[in-house]
Amino acid sequence: MACSSLASQVRSERLPELLARVSSGEMRAFAELHALTRARLRRIVLAVGAAPDDVDDILQESFLKIWRNATRYDSRRAPALAWMSAIVRNTAIDHLRIRRQPTYELDEALLIASASGASAADDFDYARAEPIARAVLARLPEDRRRLVALAYLEGESRASLSRRFGVPVGTVKTWLHRTIVAVRKDCLAAAAAA
C-alpha cells in the first residue's frame, strides 16, 4: 500500500513537468505521460459506461486532445491528472451521446419522403434533377464525395466515419453539413441556369 501511495505521489509530481514538455511538442514526454496515465484513464472511460470495444478509440481521441491542448494546462487551476481525467471523461460522454443519437439528418429526410401530403402527382421532376445532382456531386473533392456517399447512401455512423477519416466526430459533422449546404446551393444555381 505504501509503495502504491509513493508511486502515486511521484506520478502527480511528474505529470505537470511532462505536460509542459508535451506543450512544446516533445514526443518522448508524451510517450512517458501516456505510459504513466493510460491505465487510470482507461478506468475512467469504463466508469463512464463505454463499451469495451470503444475504450481504445476513446482513449486515442482523448490523448490527441491532451497533446493538442497541453499548452492550455495551468497547474494553478487543477492538478494534471484531474485536467487529463476531465478531458477523458468528456470525450467518453460525447462518444456515448453520439452512439445513442440517431442520425437526425437521415431521419428527417425519411420523414419528408414519407409525408402524408405527398402524392403520385408530385410535380418534382426527378429526371431533370438527377443529372444536375450528379454533376454537382462529381465536382466535389474525392474525400467529400466519399464522405457523403458513406454517410447518406451507406448509412455509416458519424463515429465510424470519424475513425475511417482519422478526425474527431465533430469535424465529420461539420464536413457533412458544409458539403450538403454547398451541394444544395450548387444544385439550385444549376437548376435556375438550366
C-alpha positions as CSV (number, residue, x, y, z in Angstrom):
1,M,0.0,0.0,0.0
2,A,2.8,2.4,0.9
3,C,4.5,1.6,-2.4
4,S,1.3,2.4,-4.3
5,S,1.0,5.7,-2.5
6,L,4.6,6.6,-3.2
7,A,4.1,5.8,-6.9
8,S,1.0,8.0,-7.0
9,Q,2.9,10.8,-5.4
10,V,5.8,10.6,-7.8
11,R,3.3,10.5,-10.7
12,S,1.4,13.5,-9.5
13,E,4.7,15.5,-9.2
14,R,5.9,14.4,-12.6
15,L,2.8,15.0,-14.7
16,P,2.9,18.8,-14.7
17,E,6.5,18.7,-15.9
18,L,5.6,16.2,-18.6
19,L,2.6,18.3,-19.8
20,A,4.9,21.3,-20.0
21,R,7.3,19.4,-22.2
22,V,4.4,18.0,-24.3
23,S,3.2,21.5,-24.8
24,S,6.5,22.2,-26.6
25,G,5.9,19.2,-28.9
26,E,8.2,16.8,-27.1
27,M,7.1,13.3,-28.2
28,R,9.2,11.4,-25.6
29,A,7.5,13.3,-22.8
30,F,4.1,12.4,-24.4
31,A,5.1,8.8,-24.5
32,E,6.0,8.9,-20.8
33,L,2.8,10.8,-20.0
34,H,0.8,8.1,-21.8
35,A,2.6,5.3,-20.0
36,L,2.1,6.8,-16.6
37,T,-1.6,7.6,-17.1
38,R,-3.2,5.2,-19.6
39,A,-4.3,2.6,-17.0
40,R,-6.0,5.2,-14.8
41,L,-7.6,7.0,-17.7
42,R,-8.8,3.7,-19.1
43,R,-10.7,3.0,-15.9
44,I,-12.4,6.4,-16.2
45,V,-13.6,5.6,-19.7
46,L,-15.0,2.3,-18.4
47,A,-16.6,4.0,-15.4
48,V,-18.5,6.4,-17.8
49,G,-20.1,3.3,-19.4
50,A,-18.3,3.0,-22.7
51,A,-18.4,-0.4,-24.4
52,P,-15.1,-2.3,-24.0
53,D,-14.8,-2.3,-27.8
54,D,-14.8,1.5,-27.8
55,V,-12.4,2.2,-25.0
56,D,-9.2,2.3,-27.1
57,D,-10.8,4.6,-29.6
58,I,-12.0,7.0,-26.9
59,L,-8.6,6.9,-25.2
60,Q,-6.8,7.6,-28.5
61,E,-9.1,10.6,-29.2
62,S,-8.6,11.8,-25.6
63,F,-4.8,11.6,-25.8
64,L,-4.9,13.5,-29.1
65,K,-6.9,16.2,-27.3
66,I,-4.3,16.2,-24.4
67,W,-1.5,16.5,-27.0
68,R,-3.2,19.4,-28.8
69,N,-4.2,21.2,-25.7
70,A,-1.2,20.7,-23.4
71,T,-0.4,24.4,-23.8
72,R,-3.7,25.3,-22.1
73,Y,-2.9,23.3,-19.0
74,D,-2.5,25.6,-15.9
75,S,-1.2,23.9,-12.8
76,R,-2.6,26.7,-10.6
77,R,-6.1,25.8,-11.7
78,A,-6.1,22.0,-11.4
79,P,-3.8,19.0,-10.8
80,A,-2.5,17.5,-14.0
81,L,-4.3,14.2,-13.6
82,A,-7.6,16.0,-12.8
83,W,-7.2,18.0,-16.0
84,M,-6.5,14.9,-18.1
85,S,-9.3,13.0,-16.4
86,A,-11.8,15.7,-17.3
87,I,-10.8,15.6,-21.0
88,V,-11.1,11.8,-21.0
89,R,-14.4,11.8,-19.2
90,N,-15.9,14.5,-21.5
91,T,-14.6,12.6,-24.6
92,A,-16.2,9.4,-23.4
93,I,-19.5,11.1,-22.6
94,D,-19.5,12.8,-26.1
95,H,-18.9,9.3,-27.6
96,L,-21.8,7.8,-25.7
97,R,-24.1,10.6,-26.7
98,I,-23.3,10.2,-30.4
99,R,-23.8,6.4,-30.3
100,R,-27.2,6.9,-28.7
101,Q,-28.4,9.6,-31.1
102,P,-29.9,8.6,-34.4
103,T,-28.6,10.3,-37.5
104,Y,-31.2,13.1,-37.4
105,E,-30.5,14.3,-40.9
106,L,-31.4,10.9,-42.3
107,D,-34.4,10.6,-40.0
108,E,-35.6,14.0,-41.2
109,A,-35.1,13.0,-44.8
110,L,-37.2,9.9,-44.3
111,L,-40.0,11.8,-42.7
112,I,-40.1,14.2,-45.6
113,A,-40.1,11.4,-48.2
114,S,-43.0,9.6,-46.4
115,A,-45.0,12.7,-45.6
116,S,-48.7,12.1,-46.0
117,G,-49.1,15.2,-48.1
118,A,-47.0,13.7,-50.9
119,S,-48.9,12.3,-53.8
120,A,-48.4,10.5,-57.1
121,A,-48.9,13.8,-58.8
122,D,-45.8,15.3,-57.1
123,D,-44.6,17.9,-59.6
124,F,-40.9,17.4,-58.8
125,D,-39.0,16.5,-61.9
126,Y,-36.6,13.7,-60.8
127,A,-35.4,13.1,-64.4
128,R,-34.3,16.7,-64.7
129,A,-32.8,16.9,-61.1
130,E,-30.7,13.7,-61.4
131,P,-28.1,14.9,-63.9
132,I,-27.8,18.2,-62.1
133,A,-27.2,16.4,-58.8
134,R,-24.7,14.0,-60.4
135,A,-22.8,16.9,-61.9
136,V,-22.6,18.8,-58.7
137,L,-21.5,15.7,-56.7
138,A,-18.9,14.9,-59.4
139,R,-17.3,18.3,-58.8
140,L,-16.8,17.7,-55.1
141,P,-13.3,16.7,-53.9
142,E,-13.0,12.9,-53.8
143,D,-12.8,12.8,-50.0
144,R,-16.0,14.8,-49.6
145,R,-17.9,12.8,-52.2
146,R,-16.8,9.6,-50.5
147,L,-17.9,11.0,-47.1
148,V,-21.3,11.9,-48.4
149,A,-21.8,8.5,-50.0
150,L,-20.7,6.7,-46.9
151,A,-22.9,8.8,-44.6
152,Y,-26.1,9.1,-46.7
153,L,-26.1,6.2,-49.1
154,E,-24.5,3.5,-46.9
155,G,-25.7,4.8,-43.6
156,E,-22.3,4.8,-41.9
157,S,-22.4,6.4,-38.4
158,R,-20.5,9.6,-37.6
159,A,-18.3,7.7,-35.1
160,S,-17.4,5.2,-37.8
161,L,-16.6,8.0,-40.3
162,S,-14.5,9.7,-37.6
163,R,-12.4,6.6,-37.3
164,R,-12.3,6.0,-41.0
165,F,-11.1,9.6,-41.8
166,G,-9.0,10.0,-38.7
167,V,-10.7,13.1,-37.4
168,P,-13.0,13.9,-34.4
169,V,-16.7,13.3,-34.8
170,G,-17.4,17.0,-34.6
171,T,-15.2,17.5,-37.7
172,V,-17.1,14.8,-39.6
173,K,-20.4,16.6,-38.7
174,T,-19.0,19.9,-39.9
175,W,-17.7,18.5,-43.1
176,L,-21.1,16.8,-43.9
177,H,-23.1,19.9,-43.0
178,R,-20.9,22.2,-45.1
179,T,-20.8,19.8,-48.0
180,I,-24.6,19.3,-48.1
181,V,-25.1,23.1,-47.9
182,A,-22.7,23.6,-50.8
183,V,-24.3,20.8,-52.8
184,R,-27.8,22.2,-52.2
185,K,-26.6,25.7,-53.3
186,D,-24.9,24.5,-56.4
187,C,-27.9,22.3,-57.4
188,L,-30.3,25.3,-57.0
189,A,-27.9,27.5,-59.1
190,A,-27.6,24.9,-61.8
191,A,-31.4,24.3,-61.9
192,A,-32.0,28.0,-62.2
193,A,-29.5,28.3,-65.0
194,A,-31.0,25.4,-66.9
